[in-house]
Amino acid sequence: MLSKKSQYAFKALSFLVEKRNEGPILISEIAEHKRIPLKFLENILLELKKADILDSKKGKGGGYFLKENPENVKLAKIIRLVNGPIAMLPCVSLNFYEKCEDCNEDHCGLHDVLIEVRDASLNILEKKTLMDLVD
């Protein structure tokens, strides 16, 4: 499941995509329009800025804006950044792999099924971009 943090990140990013031609957008405007708690949103936007997805401008006319073209930002990248692994088990994760404590990956039916689930999810999330979030 997507965390609340991830849901808020996608809401904020979709708003910034919609407003991408209007210049920097104030955090308070994003928070109000998308009903996101301001303090929570500040942390999310800082994370996205550190990842070079967003940038910000200080002072009059300041705010946040997309640094990358939204057509180039894959949804999988945002989920991994904000939510962590896409895979449902650590032993099937591509970027956050961890061996399960009591599992033999060579003979685990759950492992095999969840690899298929991961691959199907990635097949979609690696094709969809921030542009797919807007109408």
mmCIF file of N, CA, C and O in Angstrom, residues 45 90 117:
data_model
loop_
_atom_site.group_PDB
_atom_site.id
_atom_site.type_symbol
_atom_site.label_atom_id
_atom_site.label_comp_id
_atom_site.label_asym_id
_atom_site.label_seq_id
_atom_site.Cartn_x
_atom_site.Cartn_y
_atom_site.Cartn_z
ATOM 1 N N LEU A 45 8.324 18.037 0.179
ATOM 2 C CA LEU A 45 8.884 18.862 -0.898
ATOM 3 C C LEU A 45 10.395 18.994 -0.767
ATOM 4 O O LEU A 45 11.111 19.013 -1.781
ATOM 5 N N PRO A 90 10.926 -8.077 0.943
ATOM 6 C CA PRO A 90 12.296 -7.609 0.707
ATOM 7 C C PRO A 90 13.116 -8.554 -0.184
ATOM 8 O O PRO A 90 14.004 -8.122 -0.902
ATOM 9 N N VAL A 117 4.301 -10.304 -9.343
ATOM 10 C CA VAL A 117 3.563 -9.104 -8.935
ATOM 11 C C VAL A 117 4.460 -7.875 -9.075
ATOM 12 O O VAL A 117 4.046 -6.848 -9.629
#
